[in-house]
Coordinates of C-alpha atoms in Angstrom, one line a residue:
X79 CA 10.2 1.8 8.4
X80 CA 9.1 0.5 5.2
X81 CA 10.0 -3.1 4.5
X82 CA 13.1 -2.8 2.0
X83 CA 12.3 -6.3 0.6
X84 CA 8.6 -6.3 -0.2
X85 CA 6.7 -9.5 -1.3
X86 CA 6.6 -12.8 0.2
X87 CA 9.6 -15.1 0.8
X88 CA 10.0 -17.2 -2.2
X89 CA 12.4 -19.7 -3.8
X90 CA 12.1 -18.7 -7.3
X91 CA 12.6 -21.5 -9.7
X92 CA 15.0 -23.4 -7.6
X93 CA 12.0 -25.6 -6.6
X94 CA 12.7 -29.2 -5.8
X95 CA 16.1 -28.5 -4.4
X96 CA 15.1 -25.9 -2.3
X97 CA 12.2 -27.8 -0.9
X98 CA 14.4 -30.8 -0.2
X99 CA 16.8 -28.7 1.7
X100 CA 14.1 -27.0 3.7
X101 CA 12.8 -30.4 4.8
X102 CA 16.1 -31.6 5.7
X103 CA 16.9 -28.7 7.9
X104 CA 13.8 -28.7 10.1
X105 CA 13.5 -29.7 13.6
X106 CA 16.1 -30.6 16.2
X107 CA 18.0 -33.0 13.8
X108 CA 18.2 -30.3 11.1
X109 CA 19.6 -27.9 13.5
X110 CA 22.3 -30.3 14.9
X111 CA 23.3 -31.2 11.3
X112 CA 23.7 -27.5 10.6
X113 CA 25.8 -27.0 13.8
X114 CA 28.0 -29.9 12.6
X115 CA 28.4 -28.3 9.1
X116 CA 29.4 -24.9 10.6
X117 CA 32.0 -26.7 13.0
X118 CA 33.5 -28.6 9.9
X119 CA 33.8 -25.3 8.0
X120 CA 35.3 -23.5 11.1
X121 CA 37.8 -26.2 11.7
X122 CA 38.8 -26.4 8.0
X123 CA 39.5 -22.8 7.9
X124 CA 41.4 -23.1 11.2
X125 CA 43.6 -25.9 9.6
X126 CA 44.7 -23.6 7.0
X127 CA 46.1 -21.2 9.6
X128 CA 47.8 -23.9 11.5
X129 CA 51.7 -23.5 12.0
X130 CA 52.5 -27.2 11.8
X131 CA 51.5 -30.2 9.9
X132 CA 50.4 -32.2 13.0
X133 CA 47.9 -29.5 14.2
X134 CA 46.7 -29.1 10.6
X135 CA 46.0 -32.8 10.3
X136 CA 44.2 -33.0 13.6
X137 CA 41.9 -30.2 12.8
X138 CA 41.1 -31.5 9.4
X139 CA 40.3 -35.0 10.9
X140 CA 38.1 -33.2 13.4
X141 CA 36.3 -31.3 10.5
X142 CA 35.9 -34.6 8.7
X143 CA 34.1 -36.0 11.7
X144 CA 31.8 -33.1 12.0
X145 CA 31.2 -33.2 8.2
X146 CA 30.1 -36.8 8.5
X147 CA 27.8 -36.0 11.4
X148 CA 26.2 -33.3 9.4
X149 CA 25.4 -35.9 6.7
X150 CA 28.0 -34.7 4.4
X151 CA 29.9 -37.8 3.2
X152 CA 31.6 -36.4 0.2
X153 CA 32.9 -33.3 2.2
X154 CA 34.0 -35.8 5.0
X155 CA 35.9 -37.7 2.6
X156 CA 37.6 -34.7 1.2
X157 CA 38.7 -33.5 4.4
X158 CA 40.0 -36.9 5.4
X159 CA 42.1 -36.9 2.2
X160 CA 43.4 -33.4 3.3
X161 CA 44.5 -34.7 6.6
X162 CA 46.3 -37.6 5.1
X163 CA 47.8 -35.5 2.4
X164 CA 47.1 -38.0 -0.4
X165 CA 47.5 -36.1 -3.7
X166 CA 45.4 -38.3 -6.1
X167 CA 42.4 -38.3 -3.6
X168 CA 42.8 -34.6 -2.9
X169 CA 42.6 -33.8 -6.6
X170 CA 39.5 -36.0 -7.1
X171 CA 38.0 -34.4 -4.0
X172 CA 38.7 -31.0 -5.4
X173 CA 36.9 -31.7 -8.5
X174 CA 33.9 -32.9 -6.5
X175 CA 33.7 -29.9 -4.4
X176 CA 34.4 -27.5 -7.4
X177 CA 31.4 -29.2 -9.1
X178 CA 29.2 -29.0 -6.1
X179 CA 30.2 -25.3 -5.5
X180 CA 29.5 -24.3 -9.0
X181 CA 26.1 -25.8 -8.9
X182 CA 25.2 -23.8 -5.8
X183 CA 26.8 -20.6 -7.2
X184 CA 24.5 -21.0 -10.2
X185 CA 21.2 -22.1 -8.7
X186 CA 21.5 -22.5 -4.9
X187 CA 22.7 -21.0 -1.7
X188 CA 25.8 -18.7 -2.3
X189 CA 27.3 -19.4 1.1
X190 CA 27.4 -23.0 0.6
X191 CA 29.0 -22.4 -2.8
X192 CA 31.7 -20.3 -1.1
X193 CA 32.6 -23.0 1.5
X194 CA 32.5 -25.9 -1.2
X195 CA 34.8 -23.6 -3.4
X196 CA 37.3 -22.9 -0.7
X197 CA 37.5 -26.5 0.2
X198 CA 38.1 -27.3 -3.5
X199 CA 40.9 -24.9 -3.4
X200 CA 42.4 -26.2 -0.5
X201 CA 42.3 -29.8 -2.1
X202 CA 43.8 -28.8 -5.2
X203 CA 46.6 -27.0 -3.2
X204 CA 47.4 -30.2 -1.5
X205 CA 47.4 -31.9 -4.8
X206 CA 49.9 -29.4 -6.2
X207 CA 47.4 -28.3 -8.8
X208 CA 47.9 -24.6 -8.9
X209 CA 45.9 -23.9 -12.1
X210 CA 42.7 -25.7 -10.7
X211 CA 43.4 -24.1 -7.3
X212 CA 43.2 -20.8 -8.9
X213 CA 40.0 -21.6 -10.7
X214 CA 38.3 -22.5 -7.4
X215 CA 39.4 -19.3 -5.6
X216 CA 38.2 -17.2 -8.6
X217 CA 34.8 -18.8 -8.2
X218 CA 35.0 -18.6 -4.4
X219 CA 35.7 -14.9 -4.8
X220 CA 32.7 -14.5 -7.1
X221 CA 30.5 -16.2 -4.4
X222 CA 31.6 -13.6 -1.9
X223 CA 31.0 -10.8 -4.2
X224 CA 27.5 -12.2 -4.9
X225 CA 26.6 -12.3 -1.4
X226 CA 28.0 -9.0 -0.6
X227 CA 30.7 -10.4 1.8
X228 CA 33.4 -7.5 1.9
X229 CA 35.6 -9.6 4.5
X230 CA 35.3 -12.9 2.4
X231 CA 36.2 -11.0 -0.7
X232 CA 39.0 -9.0 0.8
X233 CA 40.5 -12.5 1.9
X234 CA 40.1 -13.9 -1.6
X235 CA 41.8 -10.8 -3.0
X236 CA 44.8 -11.2 -0.8
X237 CA 45.2 -14.9 -2.0
X238 CA 44.7 -14.4 -5.6
X239 CA 46.7 -11.2 -5.6
X240 CA 49.8 -13.2 -4.8
X241 CA 49.0 -16.4 -6.4
X242 CA 51.8 -17.4 -8.9
X243 CA 49.3 -19.1 -11.4
X244 CA 47.2 -15.8 -11.9
X245 CA 47.6 -13.9 -14.9
X246 CA 49.1 -10.3 -14.4
X247 CA 45.8 -8.6 -15.1
X248 CA 44.0 -10.8 -12.6
X249 CA 46.7 -10.2 -9.9
X250 CA 46.5 -6.5 -10.5
X251 CA 42.7 -6.4 -10.1
X252 CA 42.7 -8.3 -6.8
X253 CA 45.8 -6.4 -5.3
X254 CA 43.9 -3.1 -6.2
X255 CA 40.6 -4.5 -4.6
X256 CA 42.6 -5.5 -1.3
X257 CA 44.0 -2.0 -1.2
X258 CA 40.7 -0.4 -1.9
X259 CA 38.9 -2.4 0.9
X260 CA 41.7 -1.1 3.3
X261 CA 41.1 2.4 1.9
X262 CA 44.6 2.5 0.6
X263 CA 43.8 4.5 -2.3
X264 CA 47.4 5.3 -3.2
X265 CA 47.9 1.7 -4.1
X266 CA 44.5 0.6 -5.3
X267 CA 43.9 3.0 -8.2
X268 CA 47.4 2.3 -10.0
X269 CA 46.7 -1.4 -9.5
X270 CA 43.0 -1.2 -10.8
X271 CA 44.2 1.0 -13.8
X272 CA 46.9 -1.7 -14.6
X273 CA 44.3 -4.4 -14.5
X274 CA 41.9 -2.4 -16.8
X275 CA 44.8 -1.7 -19.5
X276 CA 46.4 -5.1 -19.3
X277 CA 42.9 -6.7 -19.5
X278 CA 42.3 -4.9 -22.8
X279 CA 45.7 -6.2 -24.3
X280 CA 45.8 -9.5 -22.4
X281 CA 46.5 -12.6 -24.8
X282 CA 46.7 -15.2 -21.9
X283 CA 43.1 -16.4 -22.7
X284 CA 42.1 -16.7 -19.1
X285 CA 38.3 -16.3 -19.1
X286 CA 38.5 -14.2 -15.9
X287 CA 40.8 -11.6 -17.4
X288 CA 38.4 -9.4 -19.4
X289 CA 35.6 -9.8 -16.8
X290 CA 37.8 -8.5 -13.9
X291 CA 39.3 -5.8 -16.2
X292 CA 35.8 -4.7 -17.1
X293 CA 34.9 -4.3 -13.3
X294 CA 38.2 -2.4 -12.8
X295 CA 37.3 0.0 -15.5
X296 CA 33.9 0.5 -14.1
X297 CA 35.1 1.4 -10.6
X298 CA 37.5 3.9 -12.2
X299 CA 34.5 5.4 -14.2
X300 CA 36.0 4.2 -17.7
X301 CA 32.5 3.3 -18.9
X302 CA 33.3 3.2 -22.6
X303 CA 36.4 0.9 -22.0
X304 CA 34.3 -1.3 -19.7
X305 CA 31.7 -1.7 -22.4
X306 CA 34.4 -2.7 -24.8
X307 CA 36.0 -5.4 -22.5
X308 CA 32.5 -6.8 -21.8
X309 CA 31.6 -6.9 -25.4
X310 CA 35.0 -8.6 -26.0
X311 CA 34.4 -11.3 -23.3
X312 CA 30.9 -11.9 -24.7
X313 CA 32.3 -12.4 -28.4
X314 CA 34.9 -14.8 -27.1
X315 CA 32.2 -16.9 -25.1
X316 CA 29.8 -17.0 -28.1
X317 CA 30.9 -20.6 -28.8
X318 CA 30.6 -21.6 -25.1
X319 CA 26.9 -20.9 -24.5
X320 CA 27.3 -21.7 -20.8
X321 CA 29.0 -18.4 -20.0
X322 CA 26.6 -16.2 -22.1
X323 CA 23.9 -15.4 -19.5
X324 CA 26.7 -14.0 -17.0
X325 CA 28.4 -11.9 -19.6
X326 CA 25.1 -10.6 -21.0
X327 CA 24.4 -9.6 -17.3
X328 CA 27.6 -8.0 -17.0
X329 CA 27.3 -6.0 -20.1
X330 CA 23.8 -5.0 -19.0
X331 CA 25.2 -3.6 -15.7
X332 CA 27.8 -1.6 -17.7
X333 CA 24.8 0.0 -19.7
X334 CA 23.0 0.5 -16.4
X335 CA 26.0 2.5 -15.0
X336 CA 26.3 4.5 -18.3
X337 CA 22.5 5.5 -18.0
X338 CA 21.7 3.7 -21.3
X339 CA 18.6 2.0 -19.7
X340 CA 17.0 0.9 -23.0
X341 CA 20.0 -1.0 -24.0
X342 CA 20.6 -2.4 -20.5
X343 CA 16.9 -3.7 -20.5
X344 CA 17.4 -5.3 -24.0
X345 CA 20.6 -7.0 -23.0
X346 CA 19.0 -8.2 -19.7
X347 CA 15.9 -9.6 -21.7
X348 CA 18.3 -11.7 -23.8
X349 CA 20.4 -12.8 -20.8
X350 CA 17.3 -13.8 -18.8
X351 CA 16.0 -16.1 -21.6
X352 CA 19.5 -17.8 -21.7
X353 CA 19.7 -18.1 -17.8
X354 CA 16.3 -19.5 -17.5
X355 CA 16.8 -22.2 -20.4
X356 CA 20.3 -23.1 -18.8
X357 CA 18.8 -23.3 -15.2
X358 CA 21.1 -20.3 -13.9
X359 CA 18.5 -19.1 -11.5
X360 CA 21.0 -16.9 -9.5
X361 CA 22.1 -15.3 -12.8
X362 CA 18.2 -14.9 -13.7
X363 CA 17.7 -13.0 -10.3
X364 CA 20.3 -10.5 -11.2
X365 CA 18.9 -10.0 -14.6
X366 CA 15.5 -9.4 -13.0
X367 CA 17.0 -6.7 -10.9
X368 CA 18.6 -5.0 -14.0
X369 CA 15.2 -5.3 -15.7
X370 CA 13.6 -3.6 -12.6
X371 CA 16.0 -0.8 -12.8
X372 CA 15.3 -0.1 -16.5
X373 CA 11.5 -0.3 -15.7
X374 CA 11.8 2.1 -13.0
X375 CA 13.5 4.9 -15.4
X376 CA 10.7 4.2 -17.9
X377 CA 8.0 4.6 -15.2
X378 CA 6.6 1.2 -15.8
X379 CA 5.5 0.6 -12.2
X380 CA 4.0 -2.9 -12.8
X381 CA 7.0 -4.2 -14.7
X382 CA 9.4 -2.7 -12.1
X383 CA 7.7 -4.3 -9.2
X384 CA 7.3 -7.6 -11.0
X385 CA 10.9 -7.9 -11.7
X386 CA 12.0 -6.7 -8.2
X387 CA 9.6 -9.3 -6.7
X388 CA 11.3 -12.2 -8.7
X389 CA 14.9 -10.8 -7.9
X390 CA 14.1 -10.5 -4.3
X391 CA 12.5 -13.9 -4.0
X392 CA 15.5 -15.7 -5.3
X393 CA 18.0 -13.4 -3.5
X394 CA 16.3 -14.0 -0.1
X395 CA 16.3 -17.8 -0.5
X396 CA 20.0 -17.8 -1.7
X397 CA 21.7 -15.0 -0.1
X398 CA 22.3 -13.0 -3.1
X399 CA 23.0 -9.2 -2.4
X400 CA 23.7 -7.8 -5.9
X401 CA 20.1 -8.8 -7.1
X402 CA 18.5 -7.8 -3.8
X403 CA 20.2 -4.4 -4.0
X404 CA 19.3 -3.8 -7.6
X405 CA 15.7 -4.7 -6.9
X406 CA 15.3 -2.5 -3.8
X407 CA 17.2 0.3 -5.5
X408 CA 14.8 0.1 -8.4
X409 CA 11.8 0.4 -6.1
X410 CA 13.4 3.5 -4.5
X411 CA 14.1 5.1 -7.9
X412 CA 10.5 4.4 -8.9
X413 CA 9.2 6.1 -5.8
X414 CA 11.7 9.0 -6.7
X415 CA 10.4 9.3 -10.2
X416 CA 6.8 9.3 -9.0
X417 CA 7.3 12.1 -6.6
X418 CA 7.2 10.0 -3.3
X419 CA 10.7 11.1 -1.9
X420 CA 10.1 10.1 1.7
X421 CA 9.3 6.5 0.6
X422 CA 12.4 6.6 -1.4
X423 CA 14.6 7.5 1.5
X424 CA 13.2 4.8 3.5
X425 CA 14.1 2.3 0.9
X426 CA 17.3 3.7 -0.1
X427 CA 18.9 4.5 3.4
X428 CA 19.6 1.1 4.6
X429 CA 21.5 0.3 1.3
X430 CA 23.9 3.2 1.8
X431 CA 24.3 2.6 5.4
X432 CA 24.4 -1.1 5.6
X433 CA 21.5 -1.1 8.1
X434 CA 19.5 -4.0 6.7
X435 CA 19.9 -7.4 5.3
X436 CA 20.3 -5.8 1.8
X437 CA 23.8 -4.3 1.4
X438 CA 27.0 -4.6 -0.8
X439 CA 30.4 -3.0 -0.2
X440 CA 30.9 -1.9 -3.7
X441 CA 27.4 -1.2 -5.3
X442 CA 26.6 1.1 -2.4
X443 CA 28.5 3.9 -4.1
X444 CA 26.2 3.7 -7.0
X445 CA 23.1 4.2 -4.6
X446 CA 24.3 7.2 -2.9
X447 CA 23.2 9.9 -5.6
X448 CA 19.6 8.4 -5.6
X449 CA 19.6 8.6 -1.7
X450 CA 20.8 12.2 -1.5
X451 CA 18.4 13.3 -4.1
X452 CA 15.5 11.7 -2.3
X453 CA 16.7 13.3 0.9
X454 CA 16.8 16.8 -0.6
X455 CA 13.3 16.4 -2.0
X456 CA 11.9 15.0 1.2
X457 CA 13.3 17.4 3.6
X458 CA 10.7 20.1 2.5
X459 CA 8.3 17.9 4.5
X460 CA 10.2 17.9 7.8
X461 CA 10.4 20.4 10.7
X462 CA 13.7 22.6 10.9
X463 CA 15.8 20.4 13.2
X464 CA 14.9 17.1 11.3
X465 CA 15.7 18.9 8.0
X466 CA 19.0 19.9 9.2
X467 CA 20.0 16.3 10.6
X468 CA 19.0 14.7 7.3
X469 CA 20.9 17.1 5.1
X470 CA 24.0 16.7 7.3
X471 CA 23.6 12.9 6.9
X472 CA 23.2 13.2 3.1
X473 CA 26.4 15.4 2.9
X474 CA 28.3 12.9 5.1
X475 CA 27.4 9.9 2.8
X476 CA 28.2 11.9 -0.3
X477 CA 31.6 12.6 1.0
X478 CA 32.3 8.9 0.3
X479 CA 31.7 9.0 -3.4
X480 CA 33.3 12.4 -3.6
X481 CA 36.6 10.9 -2.1
X482 CA 36.6 7.9 -4.6
X483 CA 35.8 10.2 -7.6
X484 CA 38.8 12.4 -6.6
X485 CA 41.2 9.7 -6.2
X486 CA 40.2 7.9 -9.3
X487 CA 39.8 11.1 -11.5
X488 CA 36.2 9.7 -12.5
X489 CA 34.8 12.9 -14.1
X490 CA 31.1 11.6 -14.5
X491 CA 31.1 10.7 -10.7
X492 CA 32.6 14.1 -10.0
X493 CA 29.7 15.7 -12.1
X494 CA 27.3 13.5 -10.2
X495 CA 28.7 14.8 -6.8
X496 CA 28.1 18.4 -8.0
X497 CA 24.5 17.8 -9.0
X498 CA 23.9 16.3 -5.5
X499 CA 25.6 19.2 -3.8
X500 CA 23.6 21.7 -5.9
X501 CA 20.3 19.9 -4.9
X502 CA 21.3 19.9 -1.3
X503 CA 22.2 23.7 -1.6
X504 CA 18.9 24.5 -3.1
X505 CA 17.2 22.8 -0.1
X506 CA 19.5 24.5 2.7
X507 CA 19.9 27.9 1.0
X508 CA 18.0 28.4 -2.4
X509 CA 19.7 31.8 -3.3
X510 CA 23.1 30.3 -3.1
X511 CA 22.2 27.4 -5.3
X512 CA 22.7 29.1 -8.6
X513 CA 26.4 28.9 -8.9
X514 CA 26.4 25.3 -7.6
X515 CA 24.0 24.3 -10.5
X516 CA 26.1 26.3 -12.9
X517 CA 29.3 24.2 -12.1
X518 CA 27.4 21.0 -12.2
X519 CA 25.7 21.7 -15.4
X520 CA 29.1 22.7 -17.1
X521 CA 30.7 19.5 -16.1
X522 CA 27.8 17.2 -16.6
X523 CA 27.1 18.7 -20.1
X524 CA 30.9 17.8 -21.0
X525 CA 31.3 14.1 -19.6
X526 CA 27.6 13.2 -18.3
X527 CA 25.1 10.9 -20.0
X528 CA 21.9 12.4 -21.7
X529 CA 20.0 11.1 -18.7
X530 CA 22.4 12.7 -16.2
X531 CA 22.3 16.0 -18.1
X532 CA 18.4 15.8 -18.1
X533 CA 18.4 15.3 -14.3
X534 CA 20.5 18.2 -13.7
X535 CA 18.6 20.6 -16.1
X536 CA 15.2 19.3 -14.3
X537 CA 16.8 20.0 -10.8
X538 CA 18.1 23.5 -11.9
X539 CA 14.9 24.3 -13.5
X540 CA 12.9 23.4 -10.6
X541 CA 15.2 25.5 -8.3
X542 CA 14.8 28.5 -10.7
X543 CA 11.0 28.2 -10.7
X544 CA 10.8 28.4 -6.9
X545 CA 13.0 31.3 -7.0
X546 CA 10.4 32.9 -9.2
X547 CA 12.6 33.0 -12.3
X548 CA 10.2 31.2 -14.7
X549 CA 11.6 32.3 -17.9
X550 CA 15.1 30.9 -17.0
X551 CA 13.4 27.8 -15.6
X552 CA 11.5 27.1 -18.8
X553 CA 14.7 26.8 -20.8
X554 CA 16.3 24.2 -18.5
X555 CA 13.1 22.2 -18.2
X556 CA 12.4 22.2 -22.0
X557 CA 16.1 20.9 -22.4
X558 CA 15.3 18.2 -19.7
X559 CA 12.3 17.1 -21.3
X560 CA 13.9 16.5 -24.9
X561 CA 16.7 14.7 -23.2
X562 CA 14.5 12.5 -21.2
X563 CA 12.4 11.8 -24.2
X564 CA 15.5 10.9 -26.2
X565 CA 16.7 8.4 -23.7
X566 CA 13.4 6.8 -23.0
X567 CA 12.8 8.0 -19.6
X568 CA 9.0 8.7 -20.1
X569 CA 8.0 9.3 -16.5
X570 CA 10.7 11.8 -16.1
X571 CA 9.8 13.5 -19.3
X572 CA 6.3 14.0 -17.9
X573 CA 7.7 15.3 -14.7
X574 CA 9.7 18.0 -16.7
X575 CA 6.4 18.8 -18.7
X576 CA 4.7 19.3 -15.3
X577 CA 7.4 21.7 -14.1
X578 CA 7.0 23.5 -17.3
X579 CA 3.3 24.0 -16.8
X580 CA 3.9 25.3 -13.3
X581 CA 6.6 27.7 -15.0
X582 CA 3.9 29.1 -17.2
X583 CA 4.5 27.1 -20.4
X584 CA 2.1 24.2 -21.1
X585 CA 3.8 23.2 -24.4
X586 CA 7.4 23.8 -25.4
X587 CA 7.7 26.1 -28.1
X588 CA 9.8 26.2 -31.2
X589 CA 9.0 22.6 -32.1
X590 CA 11.3 21.1 -34.8
X591 CA 10.1 21.3 -38.5
X592 CA 8.6 18.3 -40.1
X593 CA 11.1 15.7 -41.4
X594 CA 9.0 15.0 -44.5
X595 CA 11.1 17.7 -46.2
X596 CA 14.2 15.6 -46.2
X597 CA 15.6 13.7 -49.2
X598 CA 15.6 9.8 -48.9
X599 CA 19.4 9.7 -48.4
X600 CA 19.3 12.6 -45.9
X601 CA 16.5 10.7 -43.9
X602 CA 18.7 7.3 -44.0
X603 CA 21.5 9.2 -42.5
X604 CA 19.4 11.1 -39.8
X605 CA 17.9 7.7 -38.8
X606 CA 21.2 6.1 -38.3
X607 CA 22.5 9.1 -36.4
X608 CA 19.4 9.0 -34.1
X609 CA 19.9 5.5 -33.2
X610 CA 23.2 6.5 -31.6
X611 CA 25.8 5.6 -34.4
X612 CA 28.8 7.9 -35.1
X613 CA 29.2 9.6 -38.5
X614 CA 32.1 7.2 -39.3
X615 CA 29.8 4.3 -38.5
X616 CA 27.0 5.7 -40.7
X617 CA 29.5 6.1 -43.6
X618 CA 30.4 2.4 -43.4
X619 CA 26.8 1.3 -43.3
X620 CA 25.8 3.5 -46.3
X621 CA 29.1 2.8 -48.2
X622 CA 29.9 6.7 -48.5
X623 CA 32.7 8.7 -47.3
X624 CA 32.8 10.3 -43.8
X625 CA 32.7 13.9 -45.4
X626 CA 29.5 12.8 -47.2
X627 CA 27.8 12.1 -44.0
X628 CA 28.9 15.2 -42.4
X629 CA 27.4 17.1 -45.5
X630 CA 24.2 15.4 -45.1
X631 CA 24.0 15.9 -41.4
X632 CA 24.5 19.7 -41.6
X633 CA 21.8 19.8 -44.2
X634 CA 19.5 17.8 -42.0
X635 CA 20.1 20.2 -39.1
X636 CA 19.5 23.2 -41.3
X637 CA 16.1 21.7 -42.8
X638 CA 14.9 20.8 -39.3
X639 CA 15.8 23.8 -37.7
X640 CA 17.7 22.0 -34.7
X641 CA 21.2 22.1 -33.3
X642 CA 21.9 18.7 -31.7
X643 CA 21.5 15.0 -32.1
X644 CA 19.2 15.0 -29.1
X645 CA 16.7 17.3 -31.0
X646 CA 17.2 15.1 -33.9
X647 CA 15.8 12.2 -32.1
X648 CA 12.9 14.2 -31.1
X649 CA 12.2 15.4 -34.6
X650 CA 12.3 11.9 -36.0
X651 CA 10.0 10.5 -33.3
X652 CA 7.5 13.2 -34.0
X653 CA 7.7 12.3 -37.8
X654 CA 6.9 8.7 -37.4
X655 CA 3.4 7.7 -38.4

């Protein structure tokens, strides 16, 4: 099996801190200290579950002794303060552990961050500081999310979901997550929907509210709403520059889910500069993963592999699952785009099955369509029995995404499921694939992104060409090529051209007429529309009425002989000198 984490093990830019840690944990003495540190963490967790104060105090005292032997004097002092239930000392210890945990969360090992933050929450709880306790718990949950620790995230969700100091939207989100991780969708979906709605209207000012509401919206397939929430959070944090890299990373992920890869890449570039300048090495790793995904869609193999290598270097050193998954996924998508489906299957299968060190309990759903399509393309090279087993496995995995799309009402995900079922049908029974593609295309044209529409048109065109229906195939392949060009997916546009040549048409016919015939005002309107703005936004920019923009746009379409905004992008691109 191909290694899903290519490249040498690296520590990224963490440098001195990682080297010092490595030196301090080598040899027998280092192993002994690590064993004492683990015992301290286990005893501290056991103390929280103790039924009486006496047992709790004894376990905390033992944990403090192990922490001292592990060479962690500050943690030992904090645990001793807990055992003695001294509020002032507990509050001071909580602040110390919170600071240490945040440093690790931003630039160190995320598991260490989670342990320190849980300890900070316990210290604040004993000091009767519920607001500070909630802050520590939220950061601890973020550490579990970044580490891909589903059990840890579920535990944090239960605690925060019932926390009295948490805003309503935050409680709703974590109650929804806790239910989702139990597969209790009847409870999870309403709670996540409430978090999404309350996050948009929240006036509590808590920084976690819009971020968690954005995640809830993404889980429900409400991409436009998620984009709005992430944008609001970024605008609110503009004055507090420390939060900007993470929020730019969040907004970039929203655009990635929306298949707006050009904008995702631009946001990730901004975020990466801010993260490096601020020493946020773990955030930088995630942004490298996002940039690798954008480069994979463009077909820029060197950029994709470079960003993936940087993301994986820091991810391996610090236990970061989200950057590792994004980087590995990007390499799989690059193999898929470059028509190496078997290599893509080898990279993507562990991500969806959780068979390797790279896994994430939530992001795996996003990887499933890429894996299924890779399987559908790869099985042509397999013998009959192996082909059936591979298709059966792909259908079973796809069922997970289909169930979630059904319970949430996520129509774009439902369109993706139909696309995947169609490509599997084209492999198993080509003559029966036509109605499957028809249903998939009908839905994706209503609710899918340009990239999703182009992928379905390409797959349909390929299936029709193999059924020896070249005229029907060319119509879909030409549409796919124009859509891929419009959304900057160069390698996919070239693949559509190759399929068109195989279908008997080397160049697309009926190219749009030259844009030189447009008036200056028509050209201004056309360029703004081609950049993705709505007619009302163009009217505001040009200080004209909405009806005037409608009138100019109709004349532009007539002058260029086109019928859609996608064709307008192609016409103006061809017009550029």
